[in-house]
Amino acid sequence: MLSKLVESAQTRWRAVSGARLVPLVHAGARFERGILIDQPQEVAA
């Protein structure tokens, strides 16, 4: 049963088209409608 679910999911997977953006997303960068939103740097108190 699990193998059927995995096979079904694989048909809908697609490659990441912006592989260079993956590190930004992993670091917590925000995007709105595909545009990187600049966030102010947090100042340590």
Coordinates of C-alpha atoms in Angstrom, one line a residue:
M1 CA 0.0 0.0 0.0
L2 CA 2.8 2.4 0.9
S3 CA 4.6 1.7 -2.4
K4 CA 1.4 2.7 -4.3
L5 CA 1.3 6.0 -2.5
V6 CA 5.0 6.7 -3.2
E7 CA 4.5 5.8 -6.9
S8 CA 1.6 8.1 -7.1
A9 CA 3.5 11.0 -5.5
Q10 CA 6.5 10.6 -7.8
T11 CA 4.3 11.3 -10.8
R12 CA 3.6 14.8 -9.4
W13 CA 7.1 15.7 -8.3
R14 CA 9.1 18.2 -10.2
A15 CA 12.6 19.5 -10.1
V16 CA 13.4 22.7 -8.3
S17 CA 13.9 25.3 -11.0
G18 CA 15.7 27.8 -8.8
A19 CA 18.3 25.5 -7.2
R20 CA 20.5 28.5 -6.5
L21 CA 17.7 29.9 -4.2
V22 CA 17.5 26.8 -2.0
P23 CA 20.2 28.0 0.4
L24 CA 18.3 31.3 0.8
V25 CA 15.1 29.5 1.6
H26 CA 16.9 27.2 4.0
A27 CA 18.3 30.3 5.8
G28 CA 14.8 31.8 6.2
A29 CA 14.6 34.2 3.3
R30 CA 11.1 35.3 2.4
F31 CA 9.7 35.5 -1.1
E32 CA 6.4 37.1 -2.2
R33 CA 5.2 36.2 -5.7
G34 CA 8.6 35.0 -6.6
I35 CA 10.5 38.1 -5.5
L36 CA 13.0 38.1 -2.6
I37 CA 11.7 40.4 0.2
D38 CA 14.5 42.3 2.0
Q39 CA 14.2 41.9 5.7
P40 CA 16.0 44.4 8.0
Q41 CA 18.9 42.9 9.9
E42 CA 18.1 42.1 13.5
V43 CA 20.4 44.0 15.9
A44 CA 21.6 41.9 18.9
A45 CA 20.7 43.7 22.1

